[in-house]
CSV table of C-alpha atoms in Angstrom, one decimal:
chain,number,residue,atom,x,y,z
A,1,MET,CA,0.0,0.0,0.0
A,2,ILE,CA,1.2,3.5,-0.9
A,3,SER,CA,0.2,6.0,1.8
A,4,PHE,CA,-0.6,9.5,0.9
A,5,SER,CA,-2.3,12.8,2.1
A,6,GLN,CA,-3.9,15.4,0.0
A,7,PHE,CA,-5.1,19.0,0.0
A,8,THR,CA,-6.0,21.7,-2.5
A,9,LEU,CA,-4.8,25.2,-2.6
A,10,ASP,CA,-7.3,28.1,-3.1
A,11,ASN,CA,-6.1,28.5,-6.7
A,12,GLY,CA,-7.1,24.9,-7.5
A,13,LEU,CA,-3.7,23.3,-7.4
A,14,GLN,CA,-4.2,19.7,-6.1
A,15,VAL,CA,-1.3,18.6,-3.8
A,16,ILE,CA,-0.6,15.0,-2.8
A,17,VAL,CA,2.1,14.1,-0.3
A,18,HIS,CA,3.7,10.7,0.1
A,19,GLU,CA,6.0,10.5,3.1
A,20,ASP,CA,8.9,8.0,3.1
A,21,PRO,CA,11.4,8.6,5.8
A,22,THR,CA,13.6,5.7,4.7
A,23,VAL,CA,15.1,7.7,1.8
A,24,HIS,CA,17.3,10.8,1.7
A,25,ILE,CA,15.8,12.5,-1.3
A,26,ALA,CA,12.7,14.5,-2.1
A,27,VAL,CA,10.7,14.2,-5.4
A,28,MET,CA,8.5,16.8,-7.0
A,29,ASN,CA,6.2,15.7,-9.8
A,30,ILE,CA,3.9,18.1,-11.6
A,31,LEU,CA,1.4,16.7,-14.0
A,32,TYR,CA,-0.4,19.2,-16.3
A,33,ASN,CA,-3.7,18.0,-17.6
A,34,VAL,CA,-2.7,18.8,-21.2
A,35,GLY,CA,-1.5,16.6,-24.1
A,36,SER,CA,-1.5,16.5,-27.8
A,37,ARG,CA,-5.2,15.7,-27.8
A,38,ASP,CA,-5.8,19.3,-26.6
A,39,GLU,CA,-4.2,20.9,-29.6
A,40,HIS,CA,-5.9,22.6,-32.5
A,41,PRO,CA,-5.8,20.4,-35.7
A,42,ASP,CA,-3.9,23.2,-37.5
A,43,LYS,CA,-1.5,23.8,-34.7
A,44,THR,CA,-0.3,20.4,-33.5
A,45,GLY,CA,2.9,19.5,-31.6
A,46,PHE,CA,2.5,22.3,-29.2
A,47,ALA,CA,2.3,20.2,-26.0
A,48,HIS,CA,5.6,18.6,-27.0
A,49,LEU,CA,7.1,22.0,-27.8
A,50,PHE,CA,6.2,23.2,-24.3
A,51,GLU,CA,8.0,20.2,-22.8
A,52,HIS,CA,11.1,21.9,-24.2
A,53,LEU,CA,10.1,25.5,-23.7
A,54,MET,CA,9.5,25.0,-20.0
A,55,PHE,CA,13.2,24.5,-19.5
A,56,GLY,CA,14.1,27.7,-21.4
A,57,GLY,CA,13.7,30.1,-18.5
A,58,SER,CA,10.8,31.5,-16.6
A,59,ILE,CA,9.7,35.0,-15.6
A,60,ASN,CA,12.2,35.3,-12.7
A,61,VAL,CA,14.7,32.4,-13.4
A,62,PRO,CA,16.7,32.7,-16.6
A,63,SER,CA,18.0,29.2,-16.4
A,64,TYR,CA,16.1,26.3,-14.9
A,65,ASP,CA,18.9,23.7,-14.8
A,66,GLU,CA,21.7,25.7,-13.2
A,67,PRO,CA,20.2,26.4,-9.7
A,68,LEU,CA,18.9,22.8,-9.6
A,69,GLN,CA,22.3,21.4,-10.4
A,70,LEU,CA,23.9,23.6,-7.8
A,71,VAL,CA,21.9,21.9,-5.0
A,72,GLY,CA,22.5,18.3,-6.4
A,73,GLY,CA,19.2,18.0,-8.2
A,74,GLU,CA,18.2,16.5,-11.5
A,75,ASN,CA,15.1,16.7,-13.6
A,76,ASN,CA,13.3,15.5,-16.8
A,77,ALA,CA,9.9,15.6,-18.4
A,78,PHE,CA,7.7,13.8,-20.9
A,79,THR,CA,4.6,14.5,-23.0
A,80,ASN,CA,2.1,12.2,-24.5
A,81,THR,CA,-1.4,12.4,-26.0
A,82,ASP,CA,-3.0,13.1,-22.6
A,83,ILE,CA,-0.6,14.7,-20.2
A,84,THR,CA,2.6,16.7,-19.8
A,85,ASN,CA,4.7,15.6,-16.8
A,86,TYR,CA,7.7,17.3,-15.1
A,87,TYR,CA,9.6,15.8,-12.3
A,88,LEU,CA,12.8,16.5,-10.3
A,89,THR,CA,14.8,14.9,-7.5
A,90,VAL,CA,16.8,16.8,-4.9
A,91,PRO,CA,18.5,16.0,-1.6
A,92,ALA,CA,15.6,16.3,0.9
A,93,ALA,CA,17.3,19.3,2.6
A,94,ASN,CA,17.1,21.3,-0.7
A,95,LEU,CA,13.4,20.7,-1.4
A,96,GLU,CA,12.6,24.4,-1.4
A,97,THR,CA,14.7,25.0,-4.4
A,98,GLY,CA,12.5,22.7,-6.3
A,99,PHE,CA,9.4,24.6,-5.1
A,100,TRP,CA,11.0,27.9,-6.2
A,101,LEU,CA,11.8,26.6,-9.7
A,102,GLU,CA,8.5,24.8,-10.4
A,103,SER,CA,6.3,27.6,-9.1
A,104,ASP,CA,8.1,30.3,-11.2
A,105,ARG,CA,7.6,28.5,-14.5
A,106,MET,CA,4.0,27.8,-13.6
A,107,LEU,CA,3.6,31.5,-12.9
A,108,SER,CA,4.9,32.3,-16.4
A,109,LEU,CA,7.5,31.5,-18.9
A,110,SER,CA,10.0,34.2,-20.0
A,111,PHE,CA,8.6,34.1,-23.5
A,112,ASP,CA,12.0,35.0,-24.9
A,113,PRO,CA,11.8,34.9,-28.7
A,114,GLN,CA,15.3,33.5,-28.8
A,115,VAL,CA,14.3,30.6,-26.6
A,116,LEU,CA,11.4,29.8,-28.9
A,117,GLU,CA,13.7,29.8,-31.9
A,118,ILE,CA,16.2,27.5,-30.2
A,119,GLN,CA,13.6,25.0,-29.0
A,120,ARG,CA,11.7,25.2,-32.4
A,121,LYS,CA,14.9,24.0,-34.1
A,122,VAL,CA,15.4,21.3,-31.5
A,123,VAL,CA,11.9,19.9,-32.0
A,124,ILE,CA,12.1,20.1,-35.8
A,125,GLU,CA,15.3,18.2,-35.7
A,126,GLU,CA,13.7,15.6,-33.4
A,127,PHE,CA,10.9,15.3,-35.9
A,128,LYS,CA,13.2,14.7,-38.7
A,129,GLN,CA,15.6,12.3,-36.9
A,130,ARG,CA,13.0,10.1,-35.1
A,131,TYR,CA,10.0,10.2,-37.4
A,132,LEU,CA,11.2,11.0,-41.0
A,133,ASN,CA,14.8,9.8,-41.3
A,134,GLN,CA,14.6,6.5,-39.3
A,135,PRO,CA,13.3,3.2,-40.7
A,136,TYR,CA,9.7,2.7,-39.8
A,137,GLY,CA,9.8,6.1,-38.0
A,138,ASP,CA,6.7,7.4,-39.7
A,139,VAL,CA,4.5,4.5,-38.7
A,140,TRP,CA,2.5,6.5,-36.1
A,141,LEU,CA,2.2,9.5,-38.6
A,142,LYS,CA,0.3,7.1,-40.9
A,143,LEU,CA,-1.4,4.6,-38.5
A,144,ARG,CA,-3.0,7.1,-36.2
A,145,PRO,CA,-4.9,9.0,-38.9
A,146,LEU,CA,-5.9,5.6,-40.4
A,147,ALA,CA,-7.5,4.5,-37.2
A,148,TYR,CA,-8.9,7.8,-36.0
A,149,LYS,CA,-11.1,10.0,-38.2
A,150,MET,CA,-12.6,12.4,-35.6
A,151,HIS,CA,-10.6,12.2,-32.3
A,152,PRO,CA,-7.3,14.2,-32.0
A,153,TYR,CA,-5.5,10.9,-31.3
A,154,GLN,CA,-5.3,11.0,-35.1
A,155,TRP,CA,-2.0,12.8,-34.8
A,156,ALA,CA,1.2,11.8,-32.9
A,157,THR,CA,2.5,13.8,-30.0
A,158,ILE,CA,5.3,15.2,-32.2
A,159,GLY,CA,2.5,16.8,-34.3
A,160,LYS,CA,1.0,16.2,-37.8
A,161,GLU,CA,3.8,17.9,-39.7
A,162,ILE,CA,6.9,20.0,-39.2
A,163,SER,CA,5.2,23.2,-40.6
A,164,HIS,CA,2.9,23.4,-37.6
A,165,ILE,CA,6.0,24.0,-35.4
A,166,GLU,CA,7.8,26.1,-38.1
A,167,ASN,CA,4.8,28.5,-38.2
A,168,ALA,CA,4.2,28.7,-34.4
A,169,THR,CA,4.2,32.4,-33.3
A,170,LEU,CA,5.0,33.8,-29.9
A,171,GLN,CA,1.4,34.7,-29.5
A,172,ASP,CA,0.4,31.1,-30.3
A,173,VAL,CA,2.8,30.0,-27.5
A,174,LYS,CA,1.4,32.5,-25.0
A,175,ASP,CA,-2.1,31.5,-25.8
A,176,PHE,CA,-1.4,27.8,-25.3
A,177,PHE,CA,0.5,28.4,-22.0
A,178,PHE,CA,-2.2,30.6,-20.4
A,179,THR,CA,-4.8,28.1,-21.4
A,180,HIS,CA,-3.3,25.0,-20.0
A,181,TYR,CA,-0.4,25.6,-17.6
A,182,LEU,CA,-2.5,26.7,-14.7
A,183,PRO,CA,-2.6,25.7,-11.1
A,184,ASN,CA,-6.2,24.5,-11.4
A,185,ASN,CA,-5.1,22.3,-14.3
A,186,ALA,CA,-2.2,20.6,-12.5
A,187,ILE,CA,-1.5,18.0,-9.9
A,188,LEU,CA,1.6,18.3,-7.7
A,189,VAL,CA,3.0,15.3,-5.9
A,190,VAL,CA,5.8,15.7,-3.3
A,191,ALA,CA,7.3,12.4,-2.1
A,192,GLY,CA,10.2,11.1,-0.2
A,193,LYS,CA,11.8,12.4,3.0
A,194,VAL,CA,9.2,15.1,3.5
A,195,THR,CA,6.3,15.8,5.9
A,196,LEU,CA,2.7,16.9,5.2
A,197,ALA,CA,3.2,20.1,7.3
A,198,GLN,CA,6.4,21.0,5.4
A,199,VAL,CA,4.9,20.5,2.0
A,200,ARG,CA,1.7,22.4,2.9
A,201,GLN,CA,3.8,25.4,4.1
A,202,LEU,CA,6.0,25.4,1.0
A,203,ALA,CA,3.1,24.9,-1.4
A,204,GLU,CA,1.2,27.9,0.2
A,205,LYS,CA,4.4,30.0,0.1
A,206,TRP,CA,5.4,29.3,-3.5
A,207,PHE,CA,2.3,28.2,-5.4
A,208,GLY,CA,-0.4,29.9,-3.4
A,209,PRO,CA,0.1,33.4,-4.9
A,210,ILE,CA,-0.2,32.1,-8.5
A,211,PRO,CA,-3.6,33.3,-9.8
A,212,ILE,CA,-6.2,30.8,-10.8
A,213,GLY,CA,-6.9,30.5,-14.5
A,214,LYS,CA,-10.0,29.9,-16.4
A,215,ARG,CA,-10.2,26.1,-16.7
A,216,HIS,CA,-10.2,24.9,-20.3
A,217,ASN,CA,-13.5,23.3,-21.2
A,218,ARG,CA,-12.3,20.2,-22.9
A,219,GLN,CA,-14.8,19.2,-25.6
A,220,LEU,CA,-13.2,16.6,-27.8
A,221,PRO,CA,-14.9,15.0,-30.7
A,222,GLN,CA,-15.9,11.4,-29.9
A,223,GLU,CA,-14.6,8.8,-32.3
A,224,PRO,CA,-17.5,6.9,-33.9
A,225,ALA,CA,-17.5,3.1,-33.8
A,226,GLN,CA,-15.5,1.8,-36.8
A,227,LYS,CA,-17.7,-0.2,-39.2
A,228,SER,CA,-15.2,-1.6,-41.7
A,229,LYS,CA,-11.6,-2.6,-41.9
A,230,ARG,CA,-9.2,0.1,-43.1
A,231,THR,CA,-5.9,-0.6,-44.8
A,232,MET,CA,-2.9,1.4,-46.1
A,233,SER,CA,0.2,0.1,-47.9
A,234,VAL,CA,3.5,2.0,-48.0
A,235,LYS,CA,6.9,1.3,-49.5
A,236,ALA,CA,10.1,2.6,-48.1
A,237,LYS,CA,13.8,1.7,-47.7
A,238,VAL,CA,13.5,-0.5,-44.7
A,239,PRO,CA,15.2,-3.8,-44.0
A,240,ALA,CA,12.0,-6.0,-43.9
A,241,HIS,CA,8.3,-6.0,-44.5
A,242,ALA,CA,6.4,-5.1,-41.3
A,243,LEU,CA,2.8,-5.5,-40.3
A,244,TYR,CA,1.0,-3.1,-38.0
A,245,LYS,CA,-2.6,-4.0,-37.1
A,246,SER,CA,-4.5,-1.9,-34.6
A,247,TYR,CA,-7.9,-2.3,-33.0
A,248,HIS,CA,-10.0,0.2,-31.0
A,249,MET,CA,-10.3,-0.5,-27.3
A,250,VAL,CA,-11.5,1.1,-24.1
A,251,GLY,CA,-9.7,4.0,-22.3
A,252,ARG,CA,-7.1,3.6,-19.5
A,253,PHE,CA,-9.5,4.3,-16.6
A,254,GLU,CA,-12.2,1.9,-17.9
A,255,ARG,CA,-12.7,-1.4,-16.1
A,256,ASP,CA,-12.1,-3.5,-19.2
A,257,TYR,CA,-8.7,-1.9,-19.7
A,258,TYR,CA,-7.1,-4.5,-17.4
A,259,THR,CA,-8.7,-7.3,-19.3
A,260,THR,CA,-7.6,-5.9,-22.7
A,261,ASP,CA,-4.0,-5.4,-21.3
A,262,LEU,CA,-3.8,-9.0,-20.1
A,263,LEU,CA,-5.2,-10.2,-23.4
A,264,SER,CA,-2.3,-8.3,-25.1
A,265,ASP,CA,0.1,-10.0,-22.7
A,266,ILE,CA,-1.3,-13.4,-23.5
A,267,LEU,CA,-0.6,-12.8,-27.1
A,268,SER,CA,2.9,-11.5,-26.9
A,269,ARG,CA,4.5,-11.2,-23.4
A,270,GLY,CA,7.6,-13.4,-23.4
A,271,HIS,CA,8.9,-16.1,-25.7
A,272,SER,CA,6.2,-18.6,-24.5
A,273,SER,CA,3.4,-16.2,-25.6
A,274,ARG,CA,1.0,-17.2,-28.4
A,275,LEU,CA,2.1,-14.9,-31.2
A,276,TYR,CA,5.8,-15.4,-30.5
A,277,ASN,CA,5.6,-19.2,-30.0
A,278,LYS,CA,3.5,-19.9,-33.0
A,279,LEU,CA,4.6,-17.3,-35.6
A,280,VAL,CA,8.3,-16.8,-34.7
A,281,LYS,CA,9.4,-20.1,-33.3
A,282,GLU,CA,7.1,-22.7,-34.9
A,283,GLN,CA,6.0,-21.3,-38.3
A,284,GLU,CA,9.0,-18.9,-38.7
A,285,LEU,CA,6.8,-16.3,-40.4
A,286,PHE,CA,8.0,-13.3,-38.3
A,287,THR,CA,11.5,-12.4,-37.0
A,288,SER,CA,9.8,-10.4,-34.2
A,289,ILE,CA,6.3,-9.7,-33.1
A,290,SER,CA,4.6,-7.9,-30.3
A,291,SER,CA,1.2,-6.6,-29.1
A,292,PHE,CA,0.6,-3.7,-26.7
A,293,THR,CA,-2.1,-1.3,-25.5
A,294,MET,CA,-1.6,2.4,-26.0
A,295,GLY,CA,-2.9,3.2,-22.5
A,296,THR,CA,-4.6,6.4,-23.5
A,297,ILE,CA,-7.3,8.0,-21.3
A,298,ASP,CA,-9.8,8.2,-24.1
A,299,PRO,CA,-10.6,5.0,-26.0
A,300,GLY,CA,-7.3,3.8,-27.4
A,301,MET,CA,-5.7,1.1,-29.5
A,302,LEU,CA,-4.4,-2.4,-29.1
A,303,VAL,CA,-1.7,-2.8,-31.7
A,304,ILE,CA,0.0,-5.9,-33.0
A,305,SER,CA,3.2,-5.3,-34.9
A,306,GLY,CA,5.9,-7.5,-36.3
A,307,ARG,CA,8.8,-7.7,-38.8
A,308,VAL,CA,8.1,-10.4,-41.4
A,309,LYS,CA,10.7,-13.0,-42.4
A,310,GLU,CA,12.2,-12.6,-45.8
A,311,GLY,CA,10.2,-14.5,-48.5
A,312,ILE,CA,6.9,-14.2,-46.5
A,313,GLY,CA,4.1,-12.0,-47.9
A,314,LEU,CA,2.3,-9.5,-45.7
A,315,SER,CA,-1.1,-11.0,-46.5
A,316,ASP,CA,0.1,-14.5,-45.4
A,317,ALA,CA,1.6,-13.0,-42.3
A,318,GLU,CA,-1.6,-11.2,-41.4
A,319,ALA,CA,-3.6,-14.3,-42.0
A,320,ALA,CA,-1.4,-16.2,-39.5
A,321,VAL,CA,-1.9,-13.4,-37.0
A,322,ASP,CA,-5.7,-13.6,-37.5
A,323,GLN,CA,-5.6,-17.4,-36.9
A,324,VAL,CA,-3.9,-17.0,-33.5
A,325,ILE,CA,-6.5,-14.3,-32.6
A,326,ARG,CA,-9.4,-16.5,-33.6
A,327,GLU,CA,-8.2,-19.2,-31.3
A,328,ILE,CA,-8.1,-16.9,-28.3
A,329,MET,CA,-11.6,-15.6,-29.3
A,330,ILE,CA,-13.1,-19.1,-29.3
A,331,THR,CA,-11.3,-21.0,-26.6
A,332,GLY,CA,-9.8,-18.2,-24.5
A,333,PRO,CA,-6.6,-18.7,-22.4
A,334,HIS,CA,-5.7,-21.7,-20.3
A,335,GLU,CA,-6.1,-21.0,-16.6
A,336,GLN,CA,-2.3,-21.4,-16.1
A,337,GLU,CA,-1.7,-19.0,-19.0
A,338,LEU,CA,-3.9,-16.4,-17.4
A,339,ALA,CA,-2.4,-16.8,-14.0
A,340,LYS,CA,1.1,-16.3,-15.5
A,341,VAL,CA,0.3,-13.0,-17.2
A,342,LYS,CA,-1.5,-11.8,-14.0
A,343,ASN,CA,1.6,-12.6,-12.0
A,344,GLN,CA,3.8,-10.8,-14.4
A,345,ALA,CA,1.6,-7.7,-14.4
A,346,SER,CA,1.4,-7.6,-10.6
A,347,THR,CA,5.2,-8.2,-10.3
A,348,SER,CA,5.8,-5.3,-12.7
A,349,LEU,CA,3.6,-3.0,-10.6
A,350,GLU,CA,5.5,-4.0,-7.4
A,351,PHE,CA,8.9,-3.4,-8.9
A,352,GLU,CA,7.8,-0.1,-10.2
A,353,LYS,CA,7.0,1.1,-6.7
A,354,VAL,CA,10.5,0.6,-5.5
A,355,GLU,CA,11.6,4.0,-6.8
A,356,VAL,CA,10.2,7.1,-5.1
A,357,ILE,CA,9.9,8.9,-8.4
A,358,ASN,CA,7.7,6.2,-9.9
A,359,ARG,CA,5.4,6.3,-6.8
A,360,ALA,CA,5.1,10.1,-7.3
A,361,MET,CA,4.3,9.8,-11.0
A,362,ASN,CA,1.7,7.0,-10.4
A,363,LEU,CA,0.0,9.0,-7.6
A,364,ALA,CA,-0.4,12.0,-10.0
A,365,TYR,CA,-1.8,9.8,-12.8
A,366,ALA,CA,-4.1,8.0,-10.4
A,367,ALA,CA,-5.4,11.4,-9.1
A,368,LEU,CA,-6.1,12.4,-12.7
A,369,SER,CA,-8.5,9.5,-12.9
A,370,GLY,CA,-10.5,11.0,-10.1
A,371,ASP,CA,-9.6,8.2,-7.6
A,372,ILE,CA,-6.1,8.4,-6.1
A,373,ASN,CA,-6.7,5.0,-4.5
A,374,LEU,CA,-6.4,3.5,-8.0
A,375,ILE,CA,-2.7,3.2,-7.3
A,376,ASN,CA,-3.4,0.7,-4.5
A,377,ASN,CA,-6.2,-1.1,-6.3
A,378,GLU,CA,-4.5,-2.0,-9.6
A,379,SER,CA,-3.3,-5.4,-8.5
A,380,LYS,CA,-6.8,-6.2,-7.3
A,381,ASN,CA,-8.2,-5.1,-10.6
A,382,ILE,CA,-5.8,-7.3,-12.4
A,383,GLU,CA,-6.5,-10.3,-10.2
A,384,SER,CA,-10.2,-10.0,-10.7
A,385,VAL,CA,-10.0,-10.6,-14.5
A,386,THR,CA,-11.5,-13.9,-15.4
A,387,ARG,CA,-11.1,-16.2,-18.4
A,388,GLU,CA,-14.6,-15.3,-19.4
A,389,ASP,CA,-13.7,-11.6,-19.4
A,390,ILE,CA,-10.8,-12.4,-21.8
A,391,ILE,CA,-13.0,-14.2,-24.2
A,392,ARG,CA,-15.7,-11.5,-24.1
A,393,VAL,CA,-13.2,-8.6,-24.7
A,394,ALA,CA,-11.4,-10.5,-27.3
A,395,ASN,CA,-14.6,-10.9,-29.3
A,396,GLU,CA,-15.5,-7.2,-28.8
A,397,VAL,CA,-12.0,-5.9,-29.8
A,398,PHE,CA,-10.8,-8.4,-32.5
A,399,GLN,CA,-13.6,-7.8,-35.0
A,400,GLU,CA,-12.1,-7.3,-38.4
A,401,SER,CA,-14.4,-4.3,-38.9
A,402,ASN,CA,-12.7,-2.8,-35.9
A,403,SER,CA,-9.2,-3.1,-37.4
A,404,SER,CA,-6.8,-0.6,-39.2
A,405,VAL,CA,-3.9,-2.2,-40.9
A,406,LEU,CA,-0.6,-0.7,-42.2
A,407,TYR,CA,1.3,-2.8,-44.6
A,408,TYR,CA,4.8,-1.5,-44.5
A,409,GLN,CA,6.7,-2.9,-47.5
A,410,SER,CA,10.4,-3.0,-48.1
A,411,GLU,CA,11.4,-1.6,-51.5
A,412,SER,CA,14.1,-4.1,-51.9
A,413,LEU,CA,11.9,-7.1,-51.2
A,414,GLY,CA,9.0,-8.7,-53.1
A,415,ILE,CA,5.4,-8.5,-51.9
């Protein structure tokens, strides 16, 4: 069990405290309830751009990293479709430095045009290196808009295209910041060698004066149920044919998420899993194969992807995948098979809790769900999944009409 206390400042900032006197560090994790799903379709990639801009200096602190490093701290951040998350670790005695730095950039960025130009170039280069100039790098730029026609999950976190970042103005940046980076749109978790009284005092001192903002009224278009299979074929200079087959599934905070995630594990977690055992080891159709859930807050995707062995056609490879799926839809998993993936999932959760920073991140994410106790109930939710649940969800998710398939062909190989 992970213990925690919580309170909310007058400006709406939700604060969660996890005390662990056995460590000598303090962790601050700030989750902003904004991701790429909150972007305008003509101005994408902004949430990811802000992950970079937030380190470029704030209204009173020209350099974020220098003062943190001087007190022995370190920091990082990540952005995805749903959230932007910043975290830092400091020796417990230097916790107030973290409060000073994080509160100042929540108050306001410096909005230095030079910083925008520097970070714009960094993001554009990342777009090119990771998504355009790397084998299979553009998969999500193609598969997402194939699977989603209405919901903003149709573009990747990096954005739809480079031009959206190239054309971002300073006013665009200011508008996005003052819409989303607000105390009432954030969750602060402080964990480690701290006390509730200490955190309350520091939170009131440093974050309390930040004015409340007008909460953004999120009204995202709902993705309609998919009625027919969608396909796309591309050719590129890649080493092997690859298959990417995605299916719509429930969101991260829905009950059936755990069932769907375990279903994915049954298919591909480890070398004894069904897809790997049958299609890599026995039939030798793939050189590698995996399945995974995207874990998005709104209804997401379960994706099966694999590199196809030379000489095997993509249609034959897909047919073999479909056969494995049909078997699980009809007969479901063996009890031992289900018990194995449950144990693996629960063990992963326990290992994750070893690090204080992971506990802080998970507390923030659980709070976003509306029930912080989710962090302590996940193992129970996993254990409650039955064989009948797996069969039911498999038959709901693995309908061919619910699939979107990207056939990624190597130019140097035959079909």
